[in-house]
Short mmCIF file of C-alpha atoms and ligand atoms in Angstrom, two decimals:
data_model
loop_
_atom_site.label_atom_id
_atom_site.label_comp_id
_atom_site.label_asym_id
_atom_site.label_seq_id
_atom_site.Cartn_x
_atom_site.Cartn_y
_atom_site.Cartn_z
CA MET A 1 -5.94 43.96 3.91
CA GLN A 2 -4.16 40.89 5.28
CA VAL A 3 -6.08 38.47 7.47
CA MET A 4 -3.70 35.60 7.75
CA LEU A 5 -3.52 35.19 11.51
CA PHE A 6 -7.28 35.50 11.96
CA SER A 7 -8.26 33.32 9.02
CA PRO A 8 -11.03 31.00 10.22
CA TYR A 9 -9.56 27.84 8.69
CA PRO A 10 -6.88 25.48 9.96
CA LYS A 11 -3.50 27.02 9.31
CA VAL A 12 -0.92 25.44 7.02
CA LYS A 13 2.12 27.68 7.10
CA ARG A 14 4.16 28.86 10.01
CA GLU A 15 3.57 32.56 9.28
CA GLU A 16 -0.17 32.05 9.63
CA LEU A 17 0.23 30.43 13.01
CA PHE A 18 0.62 32.52 16.13
CA ASP A 19 3.29 31.08 18.43
CA ARG A 20 3.16 27.28 19.12
CA GLU A 21 6.93 27.24 18.71
CA LYS A 22 7.34 24.93 21.66
CA GLU A 23 4.83 22.38 20.36
CA LEU A 24 6.30 22.44 16.85
CA LYS A 25 9.77 21.89 18.22
CA GLU A 26 8.62 19.02 20.39
CA ILE A 27 7.02 17.31 17.38
CA GLU A 28 10.01 17.91 15.18
CA GLU A 29 12.46 16.51 17.70
CA ALA A 30 10.34 13.45 18.42
CA VAL A 31 9.96 12.62 14.73
CA LYS A 32 13.65 13.16 14.04
CA ARG A 33 14.49 10.87 16.95
CA GLY A 34 12.52 8.22 15.14
CA GLU A 35 9.57 7.98 17.51
CA ARG A 36 6.76 6.03 15.96
CA LEU A 37 3.63 7.23 17.70
CA LEU A 38 2.77 10.81 18.63
CA LEU A 39 -0.56 12.05 19.92
CA LEU A 40 -1.65 15.69 19.69
CA LEU A 41 -4.46 16.17 22.15
CA GLY A 42 -6.68 19.02 23.18
CA PRO A 43 -10.21 20.37 23.10
CA ARG A 44 -11.88 21.63 19.99
CA ARG A 45 -10.56 24.82 18.40
CA ILE A 46 -7.32 24.71 20.34
CA GLY A 47 -5.27 24.46 17.14
CA LYS A 48 -4.41 20.75 16.75
CA SER A 49 -5.00 20.55 13.01
CA SER A 50 -3.13 23.79 12.46
CA ILE A 51 -0.12 22.63 14.44
CA LEU A 52 -0.20 19.27 12.66
CA ASN A 53 -0.35 20.92 9.21
CA VAL A 54 2.52 23.26 9.95
CA ALA A 55 4.62 20.46 11.42
CA LEU A 56 4.02 18.25 8.37
CA SER A 57 4.86 21.06 5.98
CA GLU A 58 8.14 21.79 7.76
CA LEU A 59 9.45 18.32 8.52
CA PRO A 60 11.92 17.07 5.93
CA TYR A 61 10.01 13.81 5.37
CA PRO A 62 7.13 12.92 3.08
CA SER A 63 3.80 12.76 4.84
CA VAL A 64 0.23 11.70 4.22
CA LYS A 65 -2.70 12.96 6.25
CA VAL A 66 -6.24 11.71 6.51
CA ASP A 67 -8.96 13.72 8.24
CA VAL A 68 -10.81 10.78 9.77
CA ARG A 69 -13.68 12.88 11.11
CA LYS A 70 -14.36 14.16 7.61
CA VAL A 71 -14.13 10.69 6.09
CA TYR A 72 -16.56 9.36 8.66
CA SER A 73 -19.04 12.15 8.13
CA GLU A 74 -18.89 11.72 4.35
CA TYR A 75 -18.94 7.94 4.11
CA SER A 76 -20.41 6.97 7.51
CA SER A 77 -17.65 4.40 7.57
CA VAL A 78 -13.92 4.25 7.88
CA ASN A 79 -13.37 0.75 6.54
CA ARG A 80 -9.96 -0.18 5.25
CA TYR A 81 -10.71 0.46 1.57
CA ILE A 82 -11.84 3.98 2.32
CA ILE A 83 -8.86 4.73 4.55
CA GLY A 84 -6.55 3.05 2.02
CA LYS A 85 -8.05 5.13 -0.74
CA MET A 86 -7.73 8.29 1.33
CA LEU A 87 -4.07 7.56 2.06
CA LEU A 88 -3.44 6.98 -1.63
CA SER A 89 -5.29 10.09 -2.73
CA ALA A 90 -3.44 12.14 -0.13
CA LEU A 91 -0.29 10.92 -1.87
CA ARG A 92 -1.69 11.56 -5.32
CA GLY A 93 -2.42 15.16 -4.33
CA ARG A 94 1.32 15.69 -3.97
CA LYS A 95 2.62 15.21 -7.45
CA ARG A 96 6.31 14.72 -6.89
CA LEU A 97 5.76 12.50 -3.94
CA PHE A 98 3.31 10.40 -5.89
CA GLU A 99 5.69 9.97 -8.81
CA GLU A 100 8.41 8.90 -6.42
CA ALA A 101 6.22 6.56 -4.44
CA ARG A 102 4.46 5.12 -7.46
CA MET A 103 6.79 2.22 -8.10
CA PHE A 104 6.38 1.18 -4.50
CA LEU A 105 2.61 1.55 -4.51
CA GLU A 106 2.24 -0.50 -7.66
CA LYS A 107 3.46 -3.47 -5.68
CA VAL A 108 0.48 -3.44 -3.34
CA LYS A 109 -2.03 -6.17 -4.12
CA GLY A 110 -5.43 -4.83 -5.13
CA VAL A 111 -4.08 -1.37 -6.02
CA ARG A 112 -4.18 -0.28 -9.64
CA ILE A 113 -2.62 2.91 -10.82
CA SER A 114 -3.20 4.28 -14.29
CA GLY A 115 -2.23 7.86 -14.95
CA VAL A 116 -3.52 9.80 -11.99
CA ASN A 117 -6.24 7.29 -11.24
CA ILE A 118 -5.90 4.97 -8.32
CA GLU A 119 -8.26 2.10 -7.84
CA ILE A 120 -8.51 -0.29 -4.99
CA ASN A 121 -9.94 -3.70 -5.58
CA PRO A 122 -11.28 -4.80 -2.21
CA LYS A 123 -10.29 -8.36 -2.99
CA GLY A 124 -6.83 -8.92 -1.70
CA PHE A 125 -6.17 -5.35 -0.60
CA SER A 126 -4.49 -5.11 2.76
CA LEU A 127 -3.79 -1.91 4.61
CA ALA A 128 -0.88 -3.54 6.40
CA GLU A 129 0.67 -4.25 3.02
CA LEU A 130 0.22 -0.63 1.96
CA LEU A 131 2.00 0.43 5.15
CA GLU A 132 4.79 -2.06 4.50
CA VAL A 133 5.33 -0.54 1.10
CA LEU A 134 5.29 2.98 2.52
CA ASN A 135 7.84 1.78 5.03
CA GLU A 136 10.08 0.66 2.18
CA TYR A 137 9.71 4.04 0.55
CA GLY A 138 10.42 5.56 3.95
CA SER A 139 13.73 3.78 4.15
CA GLU A 140 14.78 5.79 1.10
CA LYS A 141 13.43 9.09 2.39
CA GLY A 142 14.55 8.69 5.99
CA ARG A 143 11.00 8.36 7.27
CA ILE A 144 7.35 8.68 6.26
CA ILE A 145 4.78 10.37 8.46
CA ILE A 146 1.23 9.10 8.50
CA ALA A 147 -1.17 11.47 10.19
CA PHE A 148 -4.72 10.72 11.24
CA ASP A 149 -6.54 13.89 12.23
CA GLU A 150 -9.31 13.18 14.77
CA ALA A 151 -8.19 9.58 15.04
CA GLN A 152 -10.86 8.61 17.57
CA TYR A 153 -13.12 8.11 14.53
CA LEU A 154 -10.98 5.13 13.57
CA ARG A 155 -13.00 3.26 16.19
CA PHE A 156 -15.75 3.00 13.57
CA GLY A 157 -13.59 0.71 11.47
CA GLY A 158 -16.02 -2.19 11.78
CA ALA A 159 -14.12 -5.33 10.85
CA THR A 160 -10.94 -3.30 10.41
CA ARG A 161 -9.06 -3.05 13.69
CA TYR A 162 -6.91 0.03 13.33
CA ASP A 163 -5.40 -0.36 16.77
CA GLY A 164 -4.05 -3.74 15.63
CA ILE A 165 -2.75 -2.33 12.36
CA ILE A 166 -1.04 0.58 14.12
CA ALA A 167 0.47 -1.77 16.71
CA TYR A 168 1.81 -3.99 13.93
CA ALA A 169 3.34 -0.97 12.19
CA ILE A 170 4.88 0.38 15.37
CA ASP A 171 6.49 -2.96 16.13
CA ASN A 172 7.70 -3.77 12.65
CA LEU A 173 7.84 -0.78 10.35
CA GLU A 174 10.69 1.32 11.65
CA ASN A 175 10.50 4.04 9.01
CA LEU A 176 6.94 5.09 9.77
CA THR A 177 5.82 7.66 12.31
CA PHE A 178 2.14 7.98 13.13
CA ILE A 179 0.78 11.27 14.38
CA LEU A 180 -2.76 11.07 15.71
CA THR A 181 -4.80 14.04 16.87
CA GLY A 182 -7.91 13.91 18.97
CA SER A 183 -10.30 16.42 20.45
CA GLU A 184 -12.37 13.72 22.10
CA VAL A 185 -9.45 12.70 24.22
CA GLY A 186 -11.27 10.15 26.38
CA LEU A 187 -12.66 8.42 23.31
CA LEU A 188 -9.26 8.30 21.67
CA TYR A 189 -7.69 6.67 24.73
CA ASP A 190 -10.62 4.26 24.96
CA PHE A 191 -9.99 3.29 21.38
CA LEU A 192 -6.20 2.92 21.62
CA LYS A 193 -6.35 1.02 24.96
CA PHE A 194 -2.70 1.43 25.95
CA GLU A 195 -3.53 0.11 29.41
CA ASP A 196 -5.44 -2.99 28.43
CA PRO A 197 -3.22 -6.09 28.52
CA LYS A 198 -5.46 -7.78 25.97
CA ALA A 199 -5.31 -4.91 23.48
CA PRO A 200 -2.81 -4.74 20.61
CA LEU A 201 -1.31 -1.38 21.64
CA PHE A 202 -0.84 -2.39 25.26
CA GLY A 203 2.33 -0.97 26.70
CA ARG A 204 3.46 0.65 23.44
CA TYR A 205 5.42 3.85 23.79
CA HIS A 206 3.46 6.92 22.79
CA HIS A 207 4.48 10.54 23.06
CA ASP A 208 1.49 12.62 24.10
CA ILE A 209 1.46 16.36 23.54
CA PHE A 210 -1.37 18.24 25.19
CA ILE A 211 -2.10 21.48 23.38
CA GLN A 212 -2.90 24.16 25.94
CA ARG A 213 -4.88 27.36 25.71
CA PHE A 214 -3.05 30.63 25.28
CA SER A 215 -2.37 32.49 28.52
CA SER A 216 -4.13 35.88 28.86
CA ASP A 217 -0.94 37.65 27.81
CA MET A 218 -0.49 35.47 24.77
CA SER A 219 -4.15 35.84 23.82
CA LEU A 220 -3.80 39.60 23.96
CA GLU A 221 -0.64 39.48 21.90
CA PHE A 222 -2.35 37.25 19.36
CA LEU A 223 -5.22 39.70 18.95
CA MET A 224 -2.86 42.66 18.72
CA ALA A 225 -0.71 40.91 16.13
CA GLY A 226 -3.76 39.99 14.04
CA PHE A 227 -5.22 43.49 14.07
CA ARG A 228 -1.83 44.97 13.31
CA GLU A 229 -1.50 42.64 10.34
CA ALA A 230 -4.95 43.66 9.12
CA GLY A 231 -4.14 47.33 9.63
CA VAL A 232 -7.12 47.83 11.92
CA GLU A 233 -6.84 49.93 15.04
CA VAL A 234 -8.60 48.73 18.15
CA GLU A 235 -8.56 49.79 21.77
CA ARG A 236 -6.50 47.70 24.11
CA ARG A 237 -9.25 47.82 26.73
CA GLU A 238 -11.63 46.15 24.31
CA LEU A 239 -9.15 43.47 23.49
CA GLU A 240 -8.71 42.77 27.17
CA LYS A 241 -12.47 42.32 27.43
CA ALA A 242 -12.45 39.99 24.45
CA VAL A 243 -9.68 37.91 26.02
CA GLU A 244 -11.63 37.70 29.25
CA GLU A 245 -14.72 36.45 27.44
CA LEU A 246 -13.01 34.10 24.99
CA ASP A 247 -10.42 32.80 27.42
CA GLY A 248 -7.39 31.73 25.46
CA ILE A 249 -9.07 29.47 22.93
CA PRO A 250 -7.37 30.30 19.61
CA GLY A 251 -10.39 29.33 17.51
CA TRP A 252 -12.69 31.80 19.26
CA LEU A 253 -10.04 34.52 19.38
CA ALA A 254 -9.43 34.13 15.65
CA LEU A 255 -13.17 34.17 14.95
CA TYR A 256 -13.54 37.38 16.96
CA GLY A 257 -10.67 38.98 15.06
CA TYR A 258 -11.92 37.78 11.71
CA ILE A 259 -15.46 39.04 12.23
CA ARG A 260 -14.29 42.33 13.64
CA VAL A 261 -11.93 42.97 10.77
CA THR A 262 -14.11 41.80 7.90
CA LYS A 263 -17.47 43.09 9.15
CA LYS A 264 -16.02 46.26 10.66
CA LEU A 265 -17.96 45.90 13.90
CA ASN A 266 -17.37 47.44 17.30
CA HIS A 267 -16.53 45.22 20.25
CA GLU A 268 -20.07 44.65 21.56
CA ASP A 269 -21.61 43.88 18.18
CA CYS A 270 -18.69 41.65 17.31
CA MET A 271 -19.13 39.63 20.51
CA LEU A 272 -22.81 39.13 19.70
CA GLU A 273 -21.87 37.96 16.25
CA VAL A 274 -19.23 35.57 17.65
CA ILE A 275 -21.79 34.02 19.99
CA LYS A 276 -24.30 33.69 17.16
CA GLU A 277 -21.76 32.04 14.89
CA ALA A 278 -20.45 29.87 17.73
CA SER A 279 -23.97 28.78 18.53
CA SER A 280 -24.53 27.47 15.04
CA ILE A 281 -21.12 25.76 14.97
CA VAL A 282 -21.58 24.13 18.36
CA ASN A 283 -25.13 22.96 17.67
CA LYS A 284 -24.01 21.36 14.46
CA GLU A 285 -21.19 19.60 16.29
CA LEU A 286 -23.53 18.36 18.98
CA SER A 287 -26.38 17.28 16.74
CA ARG A 288 -25.10 13.74 16.38
CA LEU A 289 -24.74 13.34 20.13
CA PHE A 290 -28.21 14.81 20.71
CA SER A 291 -29.65 12.36 18.23
CA TYR A 292 -28.33 9.49 20.38
CA SER A 293 -30.03 10.90 23.44
CA PRO A 294 -31.85 14.21 23.80
CA ARG A 295 -30.90 14.05 27.47
CA TYR A 296 -27.38 15.21 26.60
CA ARG A 297 -28.78 18.63 25.79
CA PHE A 298 -30.31 19.04 29.25
CA ILE A 299 -27.23 17.74 31.05
CA LEU A 300 -25.07 20.24 29.19
CA LYS A 301 -27.53 23.00 29.91
CA ALA A 302 -27.54 22.19 33.61
CA ILE A 303 -23.75 22.34 33.75
CA ALA A 304 -23.65 25.49 31.65
CA LEU A 305 -26.06 27.08 34.12
CA GLY A 306 -23.68 26.29 36.96
CA TYR A 307 -24.93 23.00 38.42
CA SER A 308 -21.72 21.13 39.03
CA ARG A 309 -22.49 18.28 41.42
CA TRP A 310 -23.55 14.88 40.12
CA ARG A 311 -26.73 15.01 42.23
CA ASP A 312 -27.69 18.56 41.24
CA ILE A 313 -27.23 17.86 37.55
CA LYS A 314 -29.31 14.71 37.85
CA ASP A 315 -32.07 16.60 39.69
CA TYR A 316 -32.16 19.23 36.97
CA LEU A 317 -32.41 16.55 34.31
CA THR A 318 -35.16 14.71 36.16
CA LEU A 319 -37.13 17.92 36.56
CA LYS A 320 -36.89 18.63 32.84
CA VAL A 321 -37.38 15.26 31.21
CA GLY A 322 -38.37 12.82 33.92
CA PRO A 323 -36.58 10.15 35.91
CA ILE A 324 -33.45 8.29 34.85
CA ASN A 325 -31.60 5.66 36.85
CA ASP A 326 -28.23 6.43 38.40
CA ALA A 327 -26.19 4.14 36.19
CA ASN A 328 -27.66 5.49 32.97
CA PHE A 329 -27.22 9.04 34.09
CA SER A 330 -23.59 8.43 35.06
CA LYS A 331 -22.98 6.91 31.67
CA LEU A 332 -24.32 9.94 29.83
CA LEU A 333 -22.32 12.30 32.02
CA ASP A 334 -19.20 10.22 31.59
CA ASN A 335 -19.67 10.26 27.85
CA LEU A 336 -19.76 14.05 27.82
CA VAL A 337 -16.45 14.02 29.67
CA LYS A 338 -14.97 11.57 27.14
CA HIS A 339 -16.14 13.75 24.28
CA GLY A 340 -14.30 16.65 25.86
CA TYR A 341 -17.30 18.91 26.35
CA VAL A 342 -17.30 18.57 30.11
CA GLU A 343 -14.39 18.35 32.51
CA ARG A 344 -14.33 16.82 35.93
CA ARG A 345 -12.50 18.89 38.50
CA ASP A 346 -12.35 18.03 42.19
CA GLY A 347 -15.44 15.91 41.87
CA ARG A 348 -17.40 18.65 40.12
CA TYR A 349 -18.45 18.89 36.50
CA VAL A 350 -17.66 22.03 34.54
CA ILE A 351 -17.65 23.36 31.00
CA THR A 352 -14.37 25.19 30.78
CA ASP A 353 -14.89 26.79 27.37
CA PRO A 354 -16.67 30.09 28.15
CA VAL A 355 -18.20 30.38 24.69
CA LEU A 356 -19.54 26.84 24.84
CA ARG A 357 -20.92 27.60 28.31
CA LYS A 358 -22.65 30.70 27.05
CA VAL A 359 -24.07 29.02 23.97
CA LEU A 360 -25.37 26.02 25.93
CA SER A 361 -26.95 28.10 28.66
CA LEU A 362 -29.16 29.97 26.18
N1 LIG B 401 -1.80 29.35 16.90
C1 LIG B 401 -2.79 29.83 16.13
N2 LIG B 401 -2.64 30.99 15.46
C2 LIG B 401 -3.61 31.47 14.67
N3 LIG B 401 -4.80 30.87 14.50
C3 LIG B 401 -5.02 29.72 15.14
C4 LIG B 401 -4.02 29.13 15.98
N4 LIG B 401 -4.50 27.99 16.49
C5 LIG B 401 -5.74 27.86 15.99
N5 LIG B 401 -6.06 28.89 15.18
C6 LIG B 401 -7.34 29.08 14.48
O1 LIG B 401 -8.35 28.52 15.30
C7 LIG B 401 -9.26 27.72 14.57
C8 LIG B 401 -9.21 26.30 15.10
O2 LIG B 401 -7.95 25.74 14.78
P1 LIG B 401 -7.78 24.23 14.37
O3 LIG B 401 -8.84 23.85 13.41
O4 LIG B 401 -6.38 24.03 14.00
O5 LIG B 401 -8.07 23.57 15.79
P2 LIG B 401 -8.40 22.07 16.17
O6 LIG B 401 -7.86 21.88 17.53
O7 LIG B 401 -7.95 21.16 15.09
O8 LIG B 401 -9.98 22.09 16.23
P3 LIG B 401 -11.01 20.88 16.00
O9 LIG B 401 -10.92 20.03 17.20
O10 LIG B 401 -12.31 21.58 15.88
O11 LIG B 401 -10.61 20.17 14.75
C9 LIG B 401 -8.85 27.87 13.11
O12 LIG B 401 -9.64 28.89 12.53
C10 LIG B 401 -7.41 28.31 13.17
O13 LIG B 401 -7.11 29.13 12.08
MG1 LIG B 402 -8.90 19.84 13.86
#
């Protein structure tokens, strides 16, 4: 039984990815044109990492990718040694690339390479210098792509100002292209500050690609293709129901397909299982936010239950956990928007992901 399309991990190869032809082409053309900064934006589970992986595997240039969210959750820091080390180990993981790049990397102060071991001596190591060297290597290879998945976490760089480093590279290192993804779109923009005249990236050209949900038709086709691949027969009517409830978010559609195929469940039981699984995923994702302020949980619950006006949400919160002043409340609400959990539409607040809505209303 094949479960490539429904596999519940970020995809790497084009044949595992359903559609996204347009997005892949847009990335490819931009990189080949020599653009230096691309952003792949969209809510969680929309397929950013998958699209990024496939693009990197197909582009004819060497690339290094760092999952900044993962680095931050493992090390609670994204200082320049850690990011430098991650960039170097991403290179080391690709043997041929590493051999080729080695003579360049050996030039970087503070970097020591012996065999497959790479050490960084914090004294004297500069990330800008590592990028300069990669740029030199890039002039041989046509270009080097440096990808930061979930780049909004670079804001935790402490003394390391990644916006400054990226701005320097964009201005001076013509053989580098940066691709940044972000699910917390508002936070990523806040961090990059393209509109702030005092910020290093002010006015820099960036090519933003917003990854959209699948339309209902595409969602249905995705499910049909996945079940066909797995050799499992399902009723079209049930798939239409699934599409209605999961609403074009590839991550949930794939999870539905994966559970249905591997656990051999009927539609209703599978939906229950998807919600259960989603609930544990979402609560884990939100736990950090909830630890900052337990009020976030009640605000999300209010919105999930259908309260959409600023005043109504605030009243619900006050009723549940006591009074809060307007400015503080607005800040919390605004933060949920920046994190991408809540959207503001025509002055109302909504949770557009139906699974998230369901999970948070429980
Ligand atoms: N076009 C697609 N075809 C098949 N599966 C997909 C597609 N897009 C996403 N998926 C699946 O959906 C899930 C989420 O995808 P992915 O991790 O790439 O999304 P993301 O936008 O990076 O999410 P996050 O913000 O959580 O990192 C994965 O299990 C992936 O396999
Ligand atoms: Mg991702």
